JSON list of C-alpha atoms in Angstrom, two decimals:
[
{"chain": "A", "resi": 1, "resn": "UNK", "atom": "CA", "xyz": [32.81, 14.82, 17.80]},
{"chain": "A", "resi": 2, "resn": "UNK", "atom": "CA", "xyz": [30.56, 16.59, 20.22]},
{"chain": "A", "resi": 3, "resn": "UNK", "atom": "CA", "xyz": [29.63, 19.42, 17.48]},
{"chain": "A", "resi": 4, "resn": "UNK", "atom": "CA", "xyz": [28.36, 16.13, 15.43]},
{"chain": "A", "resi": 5, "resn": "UNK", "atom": "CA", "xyz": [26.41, 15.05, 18.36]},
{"chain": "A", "resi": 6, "resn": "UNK", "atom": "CA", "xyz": [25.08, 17.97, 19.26]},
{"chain": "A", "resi": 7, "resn": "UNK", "atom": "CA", "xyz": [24.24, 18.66, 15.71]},
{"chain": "A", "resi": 8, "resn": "UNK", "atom": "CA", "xyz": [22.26, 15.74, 15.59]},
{"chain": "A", "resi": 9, "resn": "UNK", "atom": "CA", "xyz": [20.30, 16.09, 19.27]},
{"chain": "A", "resi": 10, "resn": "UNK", "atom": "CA", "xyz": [18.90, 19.55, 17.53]},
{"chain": "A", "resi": 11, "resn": "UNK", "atom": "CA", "xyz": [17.67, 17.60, 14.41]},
{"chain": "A", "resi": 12, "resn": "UNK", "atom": "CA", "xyz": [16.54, 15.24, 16.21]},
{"chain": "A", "resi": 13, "resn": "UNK", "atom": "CA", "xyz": [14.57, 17.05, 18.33]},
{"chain": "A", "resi": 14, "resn": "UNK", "atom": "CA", "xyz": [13.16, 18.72, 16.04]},
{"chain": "A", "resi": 15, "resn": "UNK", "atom": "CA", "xyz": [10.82, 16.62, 13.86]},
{"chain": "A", "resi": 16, "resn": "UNK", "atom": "CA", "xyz": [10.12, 19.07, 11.09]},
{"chain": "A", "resi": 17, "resn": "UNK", "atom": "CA", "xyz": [13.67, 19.30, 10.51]},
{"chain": "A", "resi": 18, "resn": "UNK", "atom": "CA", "xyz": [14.64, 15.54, 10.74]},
{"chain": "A", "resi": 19, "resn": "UNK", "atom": "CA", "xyz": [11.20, 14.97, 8.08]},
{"chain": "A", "resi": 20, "resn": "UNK", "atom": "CA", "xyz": [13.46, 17.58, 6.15]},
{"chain": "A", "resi": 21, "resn": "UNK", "atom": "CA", "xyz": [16.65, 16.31, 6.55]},
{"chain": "A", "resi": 22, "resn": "UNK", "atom": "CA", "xyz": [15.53, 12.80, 5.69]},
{"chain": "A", "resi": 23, "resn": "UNK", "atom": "CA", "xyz": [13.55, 13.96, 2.23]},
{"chain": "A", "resi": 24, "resn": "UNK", "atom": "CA", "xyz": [17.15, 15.95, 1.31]},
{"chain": "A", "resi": 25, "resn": "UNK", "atom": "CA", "xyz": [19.19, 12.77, 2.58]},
{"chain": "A", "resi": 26, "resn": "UNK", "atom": "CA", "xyz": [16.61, 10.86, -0.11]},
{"chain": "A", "resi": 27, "resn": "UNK", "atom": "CA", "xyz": [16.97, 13.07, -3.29]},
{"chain": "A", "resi": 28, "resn": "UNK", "atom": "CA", "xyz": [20.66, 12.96, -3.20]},
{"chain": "A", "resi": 29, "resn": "UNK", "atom": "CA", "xyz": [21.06, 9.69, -3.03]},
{"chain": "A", "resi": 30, "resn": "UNK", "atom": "CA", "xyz": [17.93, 9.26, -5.97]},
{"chain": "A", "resi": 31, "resn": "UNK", "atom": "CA", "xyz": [20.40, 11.41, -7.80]},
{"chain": "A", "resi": 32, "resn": "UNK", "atom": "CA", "xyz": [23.89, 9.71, -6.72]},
{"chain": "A", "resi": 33, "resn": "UNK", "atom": "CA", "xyz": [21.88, 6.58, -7.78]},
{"chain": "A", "resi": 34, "resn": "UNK", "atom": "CA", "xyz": [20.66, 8.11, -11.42]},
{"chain": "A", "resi": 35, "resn": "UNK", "atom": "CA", "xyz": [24.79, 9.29, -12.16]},
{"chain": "A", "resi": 36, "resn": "UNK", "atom": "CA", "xyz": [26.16, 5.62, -11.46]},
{"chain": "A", "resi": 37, "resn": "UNK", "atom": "CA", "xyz": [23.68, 4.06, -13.51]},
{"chain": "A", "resi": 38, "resn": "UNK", "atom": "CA", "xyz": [23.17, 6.11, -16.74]},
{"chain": "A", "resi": 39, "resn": "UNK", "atom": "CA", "xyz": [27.06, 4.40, -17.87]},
{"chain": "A", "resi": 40, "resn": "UNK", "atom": "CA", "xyz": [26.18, 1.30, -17.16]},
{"chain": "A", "resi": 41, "resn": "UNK", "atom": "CA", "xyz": [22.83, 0.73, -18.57]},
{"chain": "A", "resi": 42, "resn": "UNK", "atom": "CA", "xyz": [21.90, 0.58, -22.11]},
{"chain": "A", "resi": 43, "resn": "UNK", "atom": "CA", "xyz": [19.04, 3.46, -23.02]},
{"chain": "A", "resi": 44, "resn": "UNK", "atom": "CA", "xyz": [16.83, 0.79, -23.39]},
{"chain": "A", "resi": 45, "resn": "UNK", "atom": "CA", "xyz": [16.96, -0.73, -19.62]},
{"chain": "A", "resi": 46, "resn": "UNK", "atom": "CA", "xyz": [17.57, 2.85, -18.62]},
{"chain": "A", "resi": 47, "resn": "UNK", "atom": "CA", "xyz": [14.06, 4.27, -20.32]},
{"chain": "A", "resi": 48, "resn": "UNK", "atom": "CA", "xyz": [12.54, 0.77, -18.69]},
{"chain": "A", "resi": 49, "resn": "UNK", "atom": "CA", "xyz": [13.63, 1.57, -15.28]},
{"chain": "A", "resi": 50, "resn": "UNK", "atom": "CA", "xyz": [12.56, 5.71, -15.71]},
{"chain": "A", "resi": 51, "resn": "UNK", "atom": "CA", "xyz": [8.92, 4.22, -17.02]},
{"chain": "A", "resi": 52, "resn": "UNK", "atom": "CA", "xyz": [8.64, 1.57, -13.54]},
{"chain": "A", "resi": 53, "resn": "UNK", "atom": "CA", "xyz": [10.09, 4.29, -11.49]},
{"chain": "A", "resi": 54, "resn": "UNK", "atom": "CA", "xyz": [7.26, 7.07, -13.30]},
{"chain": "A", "resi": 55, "resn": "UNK", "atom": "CA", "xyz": [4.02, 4.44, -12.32]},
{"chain": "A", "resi": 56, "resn": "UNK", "atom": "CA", "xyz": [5.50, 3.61, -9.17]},
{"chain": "A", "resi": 57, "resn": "UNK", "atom": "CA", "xyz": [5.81, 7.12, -7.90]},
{"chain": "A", "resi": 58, "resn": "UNK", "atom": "CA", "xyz": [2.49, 8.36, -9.16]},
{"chain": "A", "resi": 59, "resn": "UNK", "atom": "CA", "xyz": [0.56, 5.93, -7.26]},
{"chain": "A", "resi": 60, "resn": "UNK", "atom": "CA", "xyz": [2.63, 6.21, -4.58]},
{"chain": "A", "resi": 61, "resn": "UNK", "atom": "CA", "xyz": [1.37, 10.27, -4.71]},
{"chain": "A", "resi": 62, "resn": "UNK", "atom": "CA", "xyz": [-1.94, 9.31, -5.48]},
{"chain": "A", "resi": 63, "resn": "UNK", "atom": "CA", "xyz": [-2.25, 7.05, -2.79]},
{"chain": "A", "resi": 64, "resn": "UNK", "atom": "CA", "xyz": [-0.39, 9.13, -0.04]},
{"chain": "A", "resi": 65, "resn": "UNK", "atom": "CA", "xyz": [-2.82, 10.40, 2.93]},
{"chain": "A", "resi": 66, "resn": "UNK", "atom": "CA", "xyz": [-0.08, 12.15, 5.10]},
{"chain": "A", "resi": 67, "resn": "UNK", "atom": "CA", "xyz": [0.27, 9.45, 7.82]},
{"chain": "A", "resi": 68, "resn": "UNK", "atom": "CA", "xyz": [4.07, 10.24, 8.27]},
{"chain": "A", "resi": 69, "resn": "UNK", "atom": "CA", "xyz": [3.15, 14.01, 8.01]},
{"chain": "A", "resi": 70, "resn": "UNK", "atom": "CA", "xyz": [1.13, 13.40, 10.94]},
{"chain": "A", "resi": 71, "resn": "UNK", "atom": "CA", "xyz": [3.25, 11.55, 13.29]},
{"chain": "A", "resi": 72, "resn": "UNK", "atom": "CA", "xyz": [5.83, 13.98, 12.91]},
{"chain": "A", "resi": 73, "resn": "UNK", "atom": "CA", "xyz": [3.80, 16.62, 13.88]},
{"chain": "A", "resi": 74, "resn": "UNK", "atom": "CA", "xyz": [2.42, 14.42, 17.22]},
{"chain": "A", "resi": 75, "resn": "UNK", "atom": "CA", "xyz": [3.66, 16.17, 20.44]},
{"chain": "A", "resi": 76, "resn": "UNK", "atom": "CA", "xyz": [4.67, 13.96, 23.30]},
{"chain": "A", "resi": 77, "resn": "UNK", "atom": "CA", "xyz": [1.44, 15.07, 25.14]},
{"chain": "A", "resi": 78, "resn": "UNK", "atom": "CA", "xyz": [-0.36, 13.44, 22.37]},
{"chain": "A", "resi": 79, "resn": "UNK", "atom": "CA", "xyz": [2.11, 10.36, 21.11]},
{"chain": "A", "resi": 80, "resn": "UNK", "atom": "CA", "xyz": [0.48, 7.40, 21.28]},
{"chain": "A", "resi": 81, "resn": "UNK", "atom": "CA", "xyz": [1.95, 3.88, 20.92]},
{"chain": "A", "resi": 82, "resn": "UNK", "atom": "CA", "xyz": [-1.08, 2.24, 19.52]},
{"chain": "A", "resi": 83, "resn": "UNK", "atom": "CA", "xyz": [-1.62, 5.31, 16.78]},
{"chain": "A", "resi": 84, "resn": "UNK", "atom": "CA", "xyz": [2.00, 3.83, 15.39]},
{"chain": "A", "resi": 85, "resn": "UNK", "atom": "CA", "xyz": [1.27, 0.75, 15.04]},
{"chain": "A", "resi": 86, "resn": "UNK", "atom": "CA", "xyz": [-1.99, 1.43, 13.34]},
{"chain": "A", "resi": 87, "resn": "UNK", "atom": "CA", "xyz": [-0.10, 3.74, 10.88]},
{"chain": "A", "resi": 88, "resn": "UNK", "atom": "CA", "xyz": [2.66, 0.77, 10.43]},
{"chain": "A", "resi": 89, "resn": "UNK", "atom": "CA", "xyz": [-0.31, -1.82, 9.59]},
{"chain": "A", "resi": 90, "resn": "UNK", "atom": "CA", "xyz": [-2.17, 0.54, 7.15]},
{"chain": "A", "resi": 91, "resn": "UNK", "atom": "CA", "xyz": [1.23, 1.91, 5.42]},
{"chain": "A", "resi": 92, "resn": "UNK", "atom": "CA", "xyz": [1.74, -2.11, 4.82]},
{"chain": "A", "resi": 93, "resn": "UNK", "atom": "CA", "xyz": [-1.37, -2.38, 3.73]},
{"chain": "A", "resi": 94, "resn": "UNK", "atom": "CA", "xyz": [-1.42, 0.53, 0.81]},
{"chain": "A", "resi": 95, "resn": "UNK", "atom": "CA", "xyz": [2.27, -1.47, 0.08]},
{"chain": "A", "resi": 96, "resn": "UNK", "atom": "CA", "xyz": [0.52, -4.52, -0.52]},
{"chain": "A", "resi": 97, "resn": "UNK", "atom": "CA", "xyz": [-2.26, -3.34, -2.33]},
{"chain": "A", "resi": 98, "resn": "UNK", "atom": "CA", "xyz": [-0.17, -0.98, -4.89]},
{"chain": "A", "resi": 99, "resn": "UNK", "atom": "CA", "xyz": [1.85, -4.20, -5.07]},
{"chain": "A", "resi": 100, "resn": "UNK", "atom": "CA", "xyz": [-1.26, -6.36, -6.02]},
{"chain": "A", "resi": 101, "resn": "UNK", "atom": "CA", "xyz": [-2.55, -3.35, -8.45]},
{"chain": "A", "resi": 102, "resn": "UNK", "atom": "CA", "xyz": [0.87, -2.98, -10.49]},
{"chain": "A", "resi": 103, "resn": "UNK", "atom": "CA", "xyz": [0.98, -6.58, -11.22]},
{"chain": "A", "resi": 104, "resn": "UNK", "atom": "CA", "xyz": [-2.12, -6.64, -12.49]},
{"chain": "A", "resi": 105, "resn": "UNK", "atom": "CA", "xyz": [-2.79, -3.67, -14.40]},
{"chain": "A", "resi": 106, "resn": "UNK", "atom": "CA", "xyz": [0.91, -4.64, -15.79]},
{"chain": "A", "resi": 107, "resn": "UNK", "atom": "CA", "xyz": [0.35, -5.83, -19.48]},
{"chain": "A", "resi": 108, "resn": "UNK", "atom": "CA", "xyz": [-2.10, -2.80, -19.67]},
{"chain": "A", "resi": 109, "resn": "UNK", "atom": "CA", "xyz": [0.76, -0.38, -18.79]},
{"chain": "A", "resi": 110, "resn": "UNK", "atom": "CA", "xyz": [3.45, -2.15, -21.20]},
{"chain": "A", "resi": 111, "resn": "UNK", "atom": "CA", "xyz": [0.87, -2.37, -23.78]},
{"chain": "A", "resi": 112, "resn": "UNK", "atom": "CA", "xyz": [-0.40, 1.27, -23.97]},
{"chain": "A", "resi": 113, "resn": "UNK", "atom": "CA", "xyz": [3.80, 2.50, -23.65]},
{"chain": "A", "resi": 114, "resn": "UNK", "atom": "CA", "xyz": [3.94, 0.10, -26.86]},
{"chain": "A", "resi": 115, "resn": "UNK", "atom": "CA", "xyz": [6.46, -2.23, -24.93]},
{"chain": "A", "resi": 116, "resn": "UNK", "atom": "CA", "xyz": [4.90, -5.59, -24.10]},
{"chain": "A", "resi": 117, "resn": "UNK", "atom": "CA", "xyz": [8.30, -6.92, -22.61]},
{"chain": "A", "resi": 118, "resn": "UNK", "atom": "CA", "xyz": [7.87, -4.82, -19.72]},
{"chain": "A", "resi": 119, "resn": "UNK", "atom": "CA", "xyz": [5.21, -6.74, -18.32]},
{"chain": "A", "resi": 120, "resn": "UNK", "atom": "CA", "xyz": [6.83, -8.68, -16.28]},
{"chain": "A", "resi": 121, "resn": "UNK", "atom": "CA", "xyz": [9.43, -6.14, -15.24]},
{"chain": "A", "resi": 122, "resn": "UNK", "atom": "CA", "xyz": [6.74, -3.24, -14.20]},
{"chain": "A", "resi": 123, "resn": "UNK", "atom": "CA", "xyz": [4.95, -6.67, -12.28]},
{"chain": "A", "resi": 124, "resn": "UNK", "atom": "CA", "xyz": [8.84, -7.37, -10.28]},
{"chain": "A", "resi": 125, "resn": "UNK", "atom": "CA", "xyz": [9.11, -3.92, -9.72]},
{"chain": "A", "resi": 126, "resn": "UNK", "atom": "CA", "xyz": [6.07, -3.26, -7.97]},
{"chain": "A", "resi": 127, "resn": "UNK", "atom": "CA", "xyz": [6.76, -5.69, -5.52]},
{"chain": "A", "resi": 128, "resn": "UNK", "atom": "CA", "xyz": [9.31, -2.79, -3.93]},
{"chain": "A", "resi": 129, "resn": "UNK", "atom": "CA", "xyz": [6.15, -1.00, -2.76]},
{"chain": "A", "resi": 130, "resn": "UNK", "atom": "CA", "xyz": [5.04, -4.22, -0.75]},
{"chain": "A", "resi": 131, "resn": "UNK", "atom": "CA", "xyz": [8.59, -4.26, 0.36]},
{"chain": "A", "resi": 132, "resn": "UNK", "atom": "CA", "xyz": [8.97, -0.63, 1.50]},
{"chain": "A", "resi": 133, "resn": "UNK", "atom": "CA", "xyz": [5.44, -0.93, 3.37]},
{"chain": "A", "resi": 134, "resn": "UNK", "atom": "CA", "xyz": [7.62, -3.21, 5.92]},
{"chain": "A", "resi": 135, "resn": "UNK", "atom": "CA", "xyz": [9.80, -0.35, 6.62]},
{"chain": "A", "resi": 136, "resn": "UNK", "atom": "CA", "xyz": [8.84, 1.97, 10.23]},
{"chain": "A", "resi": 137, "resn": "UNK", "atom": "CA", "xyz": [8.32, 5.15, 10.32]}
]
């Protein structure tokens, strides 16, 4: 048990190596997540959630300005409370306003894929980008 703790006092220590531990962490479980669907969805709702998944994640690059990046580089000489909650505000923001421009640009997306009934799914599923903007750093 103290070999697991002290394992996780270096990572955490280290910010670089929690940012990469947490980005690992994330891809497996995208992965884990990919396996224990691909049974139970047809090909159709599977190729609908790969297409929301492909638009969400390129505007989600697009629109990335390395906050996160930046806070983990902060040293505790330069840390500053207010900087966090500045970041926290503007990441919901960006959330919000990917939200706002998936709906909207929706039945342009479904319509140039050639599948109008995912109008209102690409609309639902940009809401997790609002959603995610709630989350801390």
């Amino acid at each position: 048990m103290r070999r697991i703790a002290s394992l996780f006092g270096r990572l955490r220590s280290n910010g670089a190596t929690l940012f990469l531990a947490g980005g690992l962490l994330l891809n497996l479980m995208r992965i884990v997540s990919t396996v224990i669907l691909t049974p139970l969805l047809s090909p159709d709702g599977f190729g609908a959630m790969v297409v929301i998944a492909s638009i969400q994640l390129v505007l989600v690059m697009v629109s990335d300005v390395g906050f996160f990046a930046d806070v983990v580089r902060k040293t505790d000489e330069d840390f500053d409370g207010r900087m966090l909650d500045e970041v926290w505000t503007l990441r919901l923001l960006r959330g919000i306003a990917l939200s706002a421009m998936i709906a909207a640009l929706s039945g342009l997306l479904a319509g140039t894929i050639g599948k109008p009934k995912l109008c209102w799914l690409i609309a639902v599923g940009g809401a997790q980008l609002a959603i995610e903007g709630f989350s801390s750093m």
